[in-house]
Short mmCIF file of C-alpha atoms in Angstrom, two decimals:
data_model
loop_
_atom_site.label_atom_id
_atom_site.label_comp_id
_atom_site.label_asym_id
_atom_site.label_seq_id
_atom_site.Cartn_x
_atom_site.Cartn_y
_atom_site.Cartn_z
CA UNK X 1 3.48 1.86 -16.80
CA UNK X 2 6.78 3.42 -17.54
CA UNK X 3 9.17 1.20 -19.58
CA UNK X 4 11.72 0.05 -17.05
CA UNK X 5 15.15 0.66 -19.36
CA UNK X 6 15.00 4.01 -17.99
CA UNK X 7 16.57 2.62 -14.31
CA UNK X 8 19.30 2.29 -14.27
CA UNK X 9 22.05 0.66 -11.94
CA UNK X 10 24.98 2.23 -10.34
CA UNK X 11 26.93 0.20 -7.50
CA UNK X 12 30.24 -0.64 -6.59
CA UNK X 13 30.34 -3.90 -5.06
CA UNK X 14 33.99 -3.72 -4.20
CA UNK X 15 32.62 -1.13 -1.53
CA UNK X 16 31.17 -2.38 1.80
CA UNK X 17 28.26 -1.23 4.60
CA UNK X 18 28.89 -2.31 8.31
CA UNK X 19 25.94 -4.77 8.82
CA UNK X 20 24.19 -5.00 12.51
CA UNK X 21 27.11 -7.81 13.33
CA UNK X 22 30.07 -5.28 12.76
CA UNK X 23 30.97 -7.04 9.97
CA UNK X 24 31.19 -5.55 6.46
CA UNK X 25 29.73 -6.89 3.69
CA UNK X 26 29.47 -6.02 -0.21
CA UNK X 27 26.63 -3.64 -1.23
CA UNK X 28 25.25 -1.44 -4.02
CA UNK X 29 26.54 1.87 -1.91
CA UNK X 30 26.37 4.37 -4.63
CA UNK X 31 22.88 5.31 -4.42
CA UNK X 32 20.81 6.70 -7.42
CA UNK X 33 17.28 7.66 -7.93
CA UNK X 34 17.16 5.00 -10.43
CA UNK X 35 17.07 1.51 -10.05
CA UNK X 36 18.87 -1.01 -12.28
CA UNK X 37 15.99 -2.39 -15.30
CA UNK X 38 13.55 -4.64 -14.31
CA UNK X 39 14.83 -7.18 -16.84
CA UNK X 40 18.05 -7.28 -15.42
CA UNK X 41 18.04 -6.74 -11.36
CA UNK X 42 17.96 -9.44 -8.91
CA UNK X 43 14.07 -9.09 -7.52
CA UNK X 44 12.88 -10.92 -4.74
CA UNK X 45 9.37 -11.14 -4.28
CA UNK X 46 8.36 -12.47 -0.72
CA UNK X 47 5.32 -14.57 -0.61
CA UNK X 48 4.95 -15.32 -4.31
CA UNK X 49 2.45 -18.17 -4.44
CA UNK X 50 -0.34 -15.86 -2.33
CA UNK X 51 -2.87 -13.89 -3.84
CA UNK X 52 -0.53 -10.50 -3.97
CA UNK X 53 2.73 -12.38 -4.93
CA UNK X 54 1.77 -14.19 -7.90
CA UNK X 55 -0.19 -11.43 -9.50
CA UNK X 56 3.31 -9.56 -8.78
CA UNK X 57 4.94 -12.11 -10.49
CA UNK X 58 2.91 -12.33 -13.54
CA UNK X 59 3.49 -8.52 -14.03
CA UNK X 60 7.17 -8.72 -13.76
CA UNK X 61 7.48 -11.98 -15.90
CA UNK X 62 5.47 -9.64 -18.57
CA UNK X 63 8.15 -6.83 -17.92
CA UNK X 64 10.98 -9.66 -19.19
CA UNK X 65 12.23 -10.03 -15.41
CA UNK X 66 14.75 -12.66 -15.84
CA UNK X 67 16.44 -12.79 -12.43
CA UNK X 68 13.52 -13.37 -10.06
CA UNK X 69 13.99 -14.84 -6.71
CA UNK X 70 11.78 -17.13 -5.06
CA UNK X 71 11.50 -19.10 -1.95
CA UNK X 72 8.60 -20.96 -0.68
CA UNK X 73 7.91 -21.28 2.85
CA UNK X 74 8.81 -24.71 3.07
CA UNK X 75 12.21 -23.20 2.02
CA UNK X 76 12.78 -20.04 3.70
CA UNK X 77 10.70 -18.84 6.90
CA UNK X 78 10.23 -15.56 6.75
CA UNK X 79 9.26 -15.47 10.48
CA UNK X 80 13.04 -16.77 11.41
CA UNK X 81 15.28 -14.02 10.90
CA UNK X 82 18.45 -16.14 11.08
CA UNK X 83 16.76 -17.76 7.91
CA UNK X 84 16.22 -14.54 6.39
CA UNK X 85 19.25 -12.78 7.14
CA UNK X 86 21.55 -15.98 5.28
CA UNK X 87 19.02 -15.82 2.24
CA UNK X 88 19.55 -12.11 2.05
CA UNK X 89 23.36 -12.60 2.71
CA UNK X 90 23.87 -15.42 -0.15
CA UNK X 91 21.23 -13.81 -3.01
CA UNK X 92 21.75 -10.30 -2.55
CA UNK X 93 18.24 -9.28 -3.93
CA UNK X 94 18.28 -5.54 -5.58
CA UNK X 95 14.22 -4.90 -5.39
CA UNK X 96 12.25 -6.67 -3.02
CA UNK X 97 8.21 -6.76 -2.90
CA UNK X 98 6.71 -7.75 0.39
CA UNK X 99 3.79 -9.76 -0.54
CA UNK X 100 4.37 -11.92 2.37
CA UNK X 101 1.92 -11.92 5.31
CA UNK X 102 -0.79 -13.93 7.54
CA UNK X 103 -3.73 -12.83 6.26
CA UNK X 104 -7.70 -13.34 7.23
CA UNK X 105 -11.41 -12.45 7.82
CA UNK X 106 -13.16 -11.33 10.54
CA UNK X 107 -13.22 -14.48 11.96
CA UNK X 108 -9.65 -15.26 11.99
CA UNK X 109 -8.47 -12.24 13.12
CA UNK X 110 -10.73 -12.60 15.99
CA UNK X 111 -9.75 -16.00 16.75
CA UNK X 112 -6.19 -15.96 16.11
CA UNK X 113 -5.05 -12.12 16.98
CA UNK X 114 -1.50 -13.38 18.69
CA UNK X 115 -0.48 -15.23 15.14
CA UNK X 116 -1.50 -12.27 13.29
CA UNK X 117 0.28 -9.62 15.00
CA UNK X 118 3.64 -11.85 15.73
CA UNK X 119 4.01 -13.19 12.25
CA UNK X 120 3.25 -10.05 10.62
CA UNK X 121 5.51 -8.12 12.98
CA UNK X 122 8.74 -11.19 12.73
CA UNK X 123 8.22 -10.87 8.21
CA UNK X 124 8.27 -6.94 8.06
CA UNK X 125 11.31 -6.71 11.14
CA UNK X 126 13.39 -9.58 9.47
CA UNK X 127 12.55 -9.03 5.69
CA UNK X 128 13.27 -5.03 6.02
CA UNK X 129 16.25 -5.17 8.84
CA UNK X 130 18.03 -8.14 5.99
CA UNK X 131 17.40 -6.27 2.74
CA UNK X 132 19.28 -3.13 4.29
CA UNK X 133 21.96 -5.04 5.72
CA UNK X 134 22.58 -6.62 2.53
CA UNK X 135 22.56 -3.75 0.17
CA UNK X 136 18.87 -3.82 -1.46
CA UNK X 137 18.50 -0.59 -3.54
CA UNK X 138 14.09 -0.53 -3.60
CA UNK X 139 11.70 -2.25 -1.38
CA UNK X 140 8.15 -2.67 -1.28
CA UNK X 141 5.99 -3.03 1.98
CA UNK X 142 2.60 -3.89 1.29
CA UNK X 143 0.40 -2.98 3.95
CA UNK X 144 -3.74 -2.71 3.98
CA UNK X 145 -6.39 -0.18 4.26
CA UNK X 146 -7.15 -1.49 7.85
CA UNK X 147 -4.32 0.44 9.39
CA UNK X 148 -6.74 3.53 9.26
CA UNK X 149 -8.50 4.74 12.40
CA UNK X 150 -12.42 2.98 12.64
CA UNK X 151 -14.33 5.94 12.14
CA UNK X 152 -11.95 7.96 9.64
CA UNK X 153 -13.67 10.54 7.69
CA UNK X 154 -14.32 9.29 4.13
CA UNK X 155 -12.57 8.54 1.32
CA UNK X 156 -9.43 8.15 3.89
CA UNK X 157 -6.55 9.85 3.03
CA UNK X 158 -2.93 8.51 4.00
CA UNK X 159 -2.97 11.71 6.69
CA UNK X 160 -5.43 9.47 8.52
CA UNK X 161 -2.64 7.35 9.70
CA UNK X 162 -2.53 7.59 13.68
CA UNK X 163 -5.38 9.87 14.09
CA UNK X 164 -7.71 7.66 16.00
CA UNK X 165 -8.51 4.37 17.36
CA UNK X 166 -8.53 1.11 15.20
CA UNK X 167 -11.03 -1.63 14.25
CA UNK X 168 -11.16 -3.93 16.97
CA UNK X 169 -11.85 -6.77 15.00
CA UNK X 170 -8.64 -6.58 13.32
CA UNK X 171 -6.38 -4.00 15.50
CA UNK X 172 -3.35 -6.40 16.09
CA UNK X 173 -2.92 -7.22 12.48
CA UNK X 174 -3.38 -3.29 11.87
CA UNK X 175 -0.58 -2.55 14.35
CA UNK X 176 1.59 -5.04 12.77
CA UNK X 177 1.09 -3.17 9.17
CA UNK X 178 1.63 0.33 10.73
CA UNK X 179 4.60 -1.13 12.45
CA UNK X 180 5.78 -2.05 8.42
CA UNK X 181 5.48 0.92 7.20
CA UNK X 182 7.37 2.76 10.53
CA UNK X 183 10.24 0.15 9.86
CA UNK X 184 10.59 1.39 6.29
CA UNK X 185 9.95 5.28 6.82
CA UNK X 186 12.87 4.67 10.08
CA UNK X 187 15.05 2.98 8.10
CA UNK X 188 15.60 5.85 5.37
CA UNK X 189 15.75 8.41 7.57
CA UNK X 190 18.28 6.83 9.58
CA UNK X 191 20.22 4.33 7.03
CA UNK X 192 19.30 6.33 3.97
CA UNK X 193 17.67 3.63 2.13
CA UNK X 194 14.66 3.76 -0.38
CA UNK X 195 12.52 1.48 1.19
CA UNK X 196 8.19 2.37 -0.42
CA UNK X 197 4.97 1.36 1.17
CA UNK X 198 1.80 1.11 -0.95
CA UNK X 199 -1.82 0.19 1.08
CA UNK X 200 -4.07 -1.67 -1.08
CA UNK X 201 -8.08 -2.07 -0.32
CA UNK X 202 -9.73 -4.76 -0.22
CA UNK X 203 -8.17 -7.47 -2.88
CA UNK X 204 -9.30 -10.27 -5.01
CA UNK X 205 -8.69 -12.58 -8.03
CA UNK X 206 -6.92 -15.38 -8.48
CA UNK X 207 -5.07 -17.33 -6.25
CA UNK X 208 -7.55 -15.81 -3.57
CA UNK X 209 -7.89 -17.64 -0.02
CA UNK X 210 -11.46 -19.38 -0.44
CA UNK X 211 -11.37 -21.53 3.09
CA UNK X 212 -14.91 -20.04 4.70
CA UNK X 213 -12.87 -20.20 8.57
CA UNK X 214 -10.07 -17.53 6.87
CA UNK X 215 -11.11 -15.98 3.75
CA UNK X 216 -12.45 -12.30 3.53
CA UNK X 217 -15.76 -11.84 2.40
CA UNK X 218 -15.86 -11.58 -1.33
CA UNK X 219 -14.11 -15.35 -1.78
CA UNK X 220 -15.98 -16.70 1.03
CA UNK X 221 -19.52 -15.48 -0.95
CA UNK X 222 -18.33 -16.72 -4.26
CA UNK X 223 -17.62 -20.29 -2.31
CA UNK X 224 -20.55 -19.74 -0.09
CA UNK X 225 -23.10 -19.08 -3.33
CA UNK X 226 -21.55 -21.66 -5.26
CA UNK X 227 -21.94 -24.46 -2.97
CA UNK X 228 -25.66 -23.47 -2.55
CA UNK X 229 -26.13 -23.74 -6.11
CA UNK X 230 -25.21 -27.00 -6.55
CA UNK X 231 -26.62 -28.09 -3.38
CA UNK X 232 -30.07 -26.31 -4.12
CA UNK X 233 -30.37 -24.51 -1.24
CA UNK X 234 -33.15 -22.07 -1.02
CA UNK X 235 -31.03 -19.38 1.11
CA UNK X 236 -27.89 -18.18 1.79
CA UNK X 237 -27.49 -16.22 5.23
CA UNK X 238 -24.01 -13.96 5.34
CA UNK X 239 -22.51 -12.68 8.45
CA UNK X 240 -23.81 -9.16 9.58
CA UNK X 241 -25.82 -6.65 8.79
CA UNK X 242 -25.36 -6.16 4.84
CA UNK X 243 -24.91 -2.78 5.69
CA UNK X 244 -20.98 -2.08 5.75
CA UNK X 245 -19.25 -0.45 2.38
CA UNK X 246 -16.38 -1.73 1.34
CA UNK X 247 -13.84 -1.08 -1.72
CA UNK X 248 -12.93 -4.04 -4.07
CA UNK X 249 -9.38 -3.88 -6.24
CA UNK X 250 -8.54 -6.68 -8.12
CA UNK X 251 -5.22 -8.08 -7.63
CA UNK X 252 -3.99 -7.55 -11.26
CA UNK X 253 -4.65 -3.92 -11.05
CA UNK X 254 -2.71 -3.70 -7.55
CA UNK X 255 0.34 -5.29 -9.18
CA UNK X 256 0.53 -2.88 -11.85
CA UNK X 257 0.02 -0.28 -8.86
CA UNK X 258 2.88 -1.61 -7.20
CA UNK X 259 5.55 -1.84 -10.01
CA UNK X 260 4.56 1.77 -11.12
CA UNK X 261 5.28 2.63 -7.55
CA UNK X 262 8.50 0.96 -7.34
CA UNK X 263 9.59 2.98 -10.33
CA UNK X 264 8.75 6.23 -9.59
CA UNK X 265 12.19 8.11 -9.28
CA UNK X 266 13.24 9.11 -6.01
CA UNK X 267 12.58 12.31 -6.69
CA UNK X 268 9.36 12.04 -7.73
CA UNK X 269 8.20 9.76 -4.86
CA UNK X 270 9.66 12.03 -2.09
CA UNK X 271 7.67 14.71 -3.68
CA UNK X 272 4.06 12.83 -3.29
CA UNK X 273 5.08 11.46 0.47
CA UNK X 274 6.55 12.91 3.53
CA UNK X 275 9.54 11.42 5.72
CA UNK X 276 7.30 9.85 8.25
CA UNK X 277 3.95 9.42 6.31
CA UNK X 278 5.49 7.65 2.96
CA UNK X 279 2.93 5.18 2.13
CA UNK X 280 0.85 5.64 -1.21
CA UNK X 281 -2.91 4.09 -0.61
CA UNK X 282 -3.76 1.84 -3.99
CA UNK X 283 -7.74 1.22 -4.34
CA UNK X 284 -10.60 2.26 -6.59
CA UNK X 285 -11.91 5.19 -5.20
CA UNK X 286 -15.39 3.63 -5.59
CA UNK X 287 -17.22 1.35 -2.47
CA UNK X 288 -20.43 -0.98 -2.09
CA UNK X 289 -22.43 -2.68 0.75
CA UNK X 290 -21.64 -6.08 0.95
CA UNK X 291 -25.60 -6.92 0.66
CA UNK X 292 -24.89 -5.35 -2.73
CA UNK X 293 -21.73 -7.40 -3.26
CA UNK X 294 -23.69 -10.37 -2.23
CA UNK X 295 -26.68 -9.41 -4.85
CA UNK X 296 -23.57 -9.02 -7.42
CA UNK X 297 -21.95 -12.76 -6.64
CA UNK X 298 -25.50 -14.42 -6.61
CA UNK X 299 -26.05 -13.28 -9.63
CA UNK X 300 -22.81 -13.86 -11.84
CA UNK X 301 -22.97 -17.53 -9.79
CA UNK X 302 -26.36 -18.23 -10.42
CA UNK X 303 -28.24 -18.77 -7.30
CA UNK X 304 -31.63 -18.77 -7.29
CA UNK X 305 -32.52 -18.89 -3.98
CA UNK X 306 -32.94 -15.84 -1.14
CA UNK X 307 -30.23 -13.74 0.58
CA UNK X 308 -30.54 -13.50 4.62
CA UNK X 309 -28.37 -11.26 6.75
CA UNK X 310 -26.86 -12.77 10.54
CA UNK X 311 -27.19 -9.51 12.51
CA UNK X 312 -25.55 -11.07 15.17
CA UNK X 313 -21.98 -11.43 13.73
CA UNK X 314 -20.00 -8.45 13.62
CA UNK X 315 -19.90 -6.00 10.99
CA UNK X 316 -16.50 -4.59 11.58
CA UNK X 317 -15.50 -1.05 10.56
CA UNK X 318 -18.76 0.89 8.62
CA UNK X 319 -17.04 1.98 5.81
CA UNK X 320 -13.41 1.64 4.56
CA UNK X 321 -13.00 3.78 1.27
CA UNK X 322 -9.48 5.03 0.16
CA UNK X 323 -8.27 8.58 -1.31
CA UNK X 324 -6.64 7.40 -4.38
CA UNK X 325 -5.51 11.04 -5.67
CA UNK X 326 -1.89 10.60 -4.77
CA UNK X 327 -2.09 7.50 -7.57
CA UNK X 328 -3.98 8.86 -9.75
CA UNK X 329 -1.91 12.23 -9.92
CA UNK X 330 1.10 9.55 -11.30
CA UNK X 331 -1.47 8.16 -13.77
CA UNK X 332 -2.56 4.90 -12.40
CA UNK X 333 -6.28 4.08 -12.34
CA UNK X 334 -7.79 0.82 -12.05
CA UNK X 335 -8.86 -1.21 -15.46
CA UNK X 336 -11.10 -4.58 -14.04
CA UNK X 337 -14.57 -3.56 -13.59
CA UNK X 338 -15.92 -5.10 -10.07
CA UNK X 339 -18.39 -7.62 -12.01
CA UNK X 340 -15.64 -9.05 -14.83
CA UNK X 341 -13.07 -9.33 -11.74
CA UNK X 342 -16.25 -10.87 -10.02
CA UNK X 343 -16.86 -13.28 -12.89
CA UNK X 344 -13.36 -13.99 -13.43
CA UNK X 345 -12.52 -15.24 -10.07
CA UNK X 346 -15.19 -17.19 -9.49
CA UNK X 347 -14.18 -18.98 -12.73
CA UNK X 348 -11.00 -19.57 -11.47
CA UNK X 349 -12.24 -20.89 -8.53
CA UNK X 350 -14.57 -23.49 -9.99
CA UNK X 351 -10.92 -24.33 -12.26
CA UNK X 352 -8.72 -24.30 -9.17
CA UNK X 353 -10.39 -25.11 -5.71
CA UNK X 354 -14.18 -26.38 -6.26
CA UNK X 355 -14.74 -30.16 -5.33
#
C-alpha cells in the first residue's frame, strides 16, 4: 500500500458550509486531492465489529491510526438519521468507511426483503447525507457484487451496472447498494465532495456471520461440516444444485483493497472511474462451484462422510465473477489463497463461535 504521510490535510475550520437546515457549520472547505495521514485524521469506520469493519480496523490500527471513531449499535443507530446527523455534528469524522449494513444468505434475503432494502437504504441516505453536511473530506461506500444484472456477461465489469435485470433472490438488497453508490456519485457532482465506492465479492474470515438461518454459504458449510463431524453424520446435503460459481475474497485482502482505494489521489481515482459509474469492483478474478467449495471445506474440516445436493432450493444467480483490472492496474492483487483463508476461518470459528 502507499505509505499514508504522503496525504496531507488542508482545511480551514474557521470557514463554514450551509448544512440541509440553513445553518452553517465548521468544515474542512479547502479541498485537496490529498487527505490528511492516516495516523493523524479523525476516521470513522461504520459497522466496526462486522466481518468488513473489523478487518478495516485491524488494517488501520497497523497503519498507526490513532484517532479512530467507533460507535456500536447499541450506541448510535445508523438507521435513525437524527442519531447520525448529531454524531456527525459533535465528532466531525475526516474519512469514513461504510462497513455498516444488514447482510444475509439466500434465505434471509428471501424471507426478510423489506428489512434489507429499508435498513440498507436509511445507513447509506443518513451516513452519506451527515458526512457531507459535516465536512468529511473521503468516504467509503462498500457495496457488493450482487448489484450486477443476473445474467451479466463474465468476469463483470463495473460497465455492467444497470444493464439488465437483477437476481431475484436478492434484488431489494441490490437496489439498496446501487442506491449507495448513486448517493455518493450525486453527491460529488452536485456538492463537490470525494465520496469512493469499492464492490467486493463474495467475503469471508473472521468475524464472519456463522448462524445457518443468515449466513452466506461458505460460513454456513464450515458450521454445517463441522457439526457433522462431531456428530458423525454420514452426509451432509447443501442447498441447490452444486452447480453455481462463485468468487471468494477474504476479508483481510478487501481491507487492504479498501485503504489503497481511499488513498488513491483524486486525480488518479477520477482517471480509473467516470462521474456516474465511480465504483472500483475488489475480488479475485478467479471463481468455483460451490460443490467444489463444499469438497474444499469437507476436507480442511475433516468430514468423512458423503456430500448430497437439495435441488429444490434455489441456486440464485449462475455465476457471479468480477473484472478486477481496474485494481489490479493500481497494483492491488489478492495475497490469501482460498484453502489457507478456508483453514483459517474455520479455526477461528471453532476459537470463537463453536459450542
Amino acid at each position: 500500500l502507499l505509505s499514508p504521510r504522503w496525504w496531507r490535510l488542508t482545511c480551514d475550520l474557521q470557514s463554514g458550509i450551509p448544512s440541509s437546515h440553513g445553518k452553517a457549520i465548521p468544515s474542512s472547505i479547502t479541498m485537496s486531492s490529498e487527505l490528511p495521514g492516516l495516523e493523524n485524521a479523525r476516521v470513522f469506520v461504520a459497522g466496526h465489529r462486522g466481518m468488513v469493519g473489523s478487518a478495516i480496523m485491524r488494517r488501520l490500527e497497523a497503519e498507526g491510526c490513532r484517532h479512530l471513531l467507533v460507535r456500536g449499535r447499541d450506541e448510535l443507530d445508523l438507521t435513525n438519521q437524527a442519531q447520525v446527523t448529531s454524531f456527525f455534528a459533535s465528532e466531525r469524522p475526516e474519512v469514513v468507511f461504510m462497513a455498516a449494513a444488514r447482510v444475509g444468505g439466500i434465505n434471509a434475503n428471501n424471507t426478510r426483503p423489506a428489512d434489507f432494502i429499508y435498513d440498507n437504504l436509511a445507513i447509506a441516505a443518513n451516513t452519506i447525507h451527515a458526512a457531507h453536511a459535516s465536512g468529511c473530506r473521503r468516504l467509503l461506500f462498500l457495496g457488493s457484487s450482487c448489484i450486477y444484472p443476473r445474467l451479466a456477461a463474465q468476469p463483470m465489469q463495473e460497465s455492467a451496472l444497470l444493464t439488465g435485470a437483477l437476481e431475484p433472490t436478492n434484488e431489494p438488497y441490490a437496489l439498496a447498494k446501487i442506491a449507495g453508490i448513486k448517493l455518493c456519485e450525486s453527491y460529488n457532482r452536485q456538492h463537490g465532495t470525494d465520496f469512493r465506492s469499492v464492490m467486493p465479492t463474495n467475503l469471508y474470515g473472521p468475524n464472519d456471520n456463522f448462524d445457518l438461518a443468515t449466513s452466506h454459504v461458505l460460513p454456513a458449510l464450515i458450521r454445517r461440516f463441522d457439526a457433522a463431524k462431531a456428530a458423525g453424520d454420514a452426509q451432509v446435503t447443501i442447498w441447490g444444485s452444486g452447480t453455481p460459481r462463485r468468487e471468494f475474497l477474504h476479508v483481510d485482502d478487501l481491507a487492504e483493497a479498501c485503504l489503497l482505494v481511499m488513498k488513491l489521489s483524486k486525480e488518479r481515482h477520477d482517471a480509473l472511474t467516470l462521474p456516474m459509474l465511480s465504483h472500483i469492483n475488489v475480488g479475485t478474478g478467479t471463481d468455483i462451484t460451490i460443490r467444489e467449495l463444499a469438497h474444499i471445506i469437507r476436507d480442511i474440516v475433516g468430514f468423512k462422510g458423503s456430500i448430497g445436493f437439495d435441488s429444490t432450493y434455489p441456486d440464485g444467480a449462475p455465476r457471479k465473477l468480477l473484472d478486477i483490472s481496474k485494481l489490479r492496474s493500481q497494483g492491488w492483487e489478492p495475497r490469501i489463497a482460498l484453502a489457507d483463508g478456508i483453514r483459517a476461518t474455520w479455526e477461528w470459528y471453532r476459537n470463537h463461535v463453536a459450542p
